[in-house]
Amino acid sequence: MKAVILVGGLGTRLRPLTCNTPKPMIPIANRPFIEHVILRLQRQGVTDVILAVQYLAEQFEALLGDGSRFGLHVHVMREAEPLGTAGAVKNIEHMLDSTTFVLNGDALTDLDLQAMLAFHRERGSKTTIALTPVDDPTQFGLVEMDRDQRVQRFLEKPRLEDVTTNMINAGTYIVEPEVFRYVPPGQHFMFERGLFPVLLQTGDPVFGYPSRAYWTDIGRPQNYLEVNQDVLIGKVQYPIAGDVTSNRIWMQGQVDMHASVQLVGPIVFGPDVVIGRGASIIGPTVIGAGCHIGDNTAIESSVLWENNQIAEEVTLRNCVLGNQNTIAAHTVISGGAIISDQCQIGEHNRLDCGIRFWPGTRLGDKAISF
Ligand code: GDD
Ligand code: MG
């Protein structure tokens, strides 16, 4: 069984976290997201994964290699120009020979693909769309079905007044390759605004597969912190790398900490972390490789990527730090703040209310406080 993962998007909504890191490679619980997607596919019986990329092909190749590390084959296929979601699959149509999974590269879910495949076969479907309920369908593709779960209408990013259901396209499809005969080669063409409406017109059977499995689109900043926390508290099946202790502390290597440090799981530590005297780390929290945490610093419900230098008496609560930031003493960062990469934050600042710092921002002492 083959799976195509669509990873051509720019990840603009997730900036500044995606300024230096492509969206599918941003870490969740200290592991690049795409690795989790591939491991999940391997566990669900997929033997070949085709990554439809548009840029940064080398980064995907360097990270994933030929896939043998994951027990399957990975093929990185680059589009010369953005072909849209269905155009990207058309572009690699020659590699498909039978029923295929197609996945948006930013959906975190533990949907049972084999059960969905059984449904697809039982119904004689040509295209099956996984559906999930959401509070606000205007951000997604709305899918209306009849009683037999046959799709009647597809409406991408509907206006509020056009919302008739809260079931949306969850970005996982099972397709029969023959449907790509409707997709023009070498042209920008979307599943959502192109192929699905065409299939409904031609009468090819398109079914919806509703599920209450965990689902989130990681491409939205307000979700990023929550997704990490959901993984750590076990709300979604998502194996975390490292050795775990009975109080849900995962260690992926050496953590050098003073005996007075207070830890309350769930916490994931990358390798080579150093934690000073009197510091406390309260989960759900992720501390990336090479982070140094100063004396009496308190970190709670936050995600830190790699090589952050945090001074003493700092408070980090409900915030995200990217790579290689330096945070000086007595600063408080909270309220969903996102500090991306290589920022230098001076002493006695208070950063709150979803503030976002682009890479390389420098902030003096006492520059922001309220
Ligand atoms: N190869 C390739 N080429 N991939 C692409 C292209 C392209 O031209 N355009 C988008 N993608 C990839 C993105 O990288 C992402 O993984 C996926 O296709 C979906 O694109 P998004 O930009 O994240 O779309 P969205 O989140 O606004 O909406 C889509 O996902 C929703 C669920 O999260 C739609 O499929 C909605 O209908 C759906 O509800
Ligand atoms: Mg998306």
Short mmCIF file of N, CA, C and O and ligand atoms in Angstrom, two decimals, residues 13 23 104 106-107 140 217-220, ligand 2:
data_model
loop_
_atom_site.label_atom_id
_atom_site.label_comp_id
_atom_site.label_asym_id
_atom_site.label_seq_id
_atom_site.Cartn_x
_atom_site.Cartn_y
_atom_site.Cartn_z
N ARG A 13 0.87 30.43 8.05
CA ARG A 13 0.09 30.73 9.25
C ARG A 13 0.86 30.42 10.53
O ARG A 13 0.55 30.94 11.58
N LYS A 23 7.08 23.53 7.89
CA LYS A 23 5.98 23.08 8.76
C LYS A 23 6.04 21.58 9.09
O LYS A 23 5.91 21.21 10.26
N ASN A 104 -2.88 15.26 3.90
CA ASN A 104 -2.32 16.59 4.11
C ASN A 104 -1.17 16.42 5.10
O ASN A 104 -1.29 15.66 6.06
N ASP A 106 -0.11 18.21 7.44
CA ASP A 106 -0.16 18.93 8.71
C ASP A 106 -1.26 18.42 9.64
O ASP A 106 -1.60 19.08 10.60
N ALA A 107 -1.83 17.25 9.33
CA ALA A 107 -2.90 16.73 10.18
C ALA A 107 -2.32 15.76 11.20
O ALA A 107 -1.68 14.77 10.84
N PHE A 140 -12.12 25.56 7.17
CA PHE A 140 -11.83 24.23 6.62
C PHE A 140 -12.70 23.95 5.40
O PHE A 140 -13.34 24.84 4.86
N ASP A 217 -5.15 20.28 13.04
CA ASP A 217 -4.29 20.79 11.98
C ASP A 217 -3.18 21.56 12.69
O ASP A 217 -3.43 22.60 13.30
N ILE A 218 -1.95 21.03 12.63
CA ILE A 218 -0.87 21.66 13.39
C ILE A 218 -0.45 23.00 12.77
O ILE A 218 0.37 23.71 13.35
N GLY A 219 -0.99 23.32 11.61
CA GLY A 219 -0.57 24.54 10.91
C GLY A 219 -1.16 25.83 11.46
O GLY A 219 -1.06 26.87 10.82
N ARG A 220 -1.76 25.77 12.61
CA ARG A 220 -2.34 26.98 13.21
C ARG A 220 -1.65 27.23 14.56
O ARG A 220 -1.61 26.34 15.41
MG MG B 2 -3.59 22.91 6.90
#
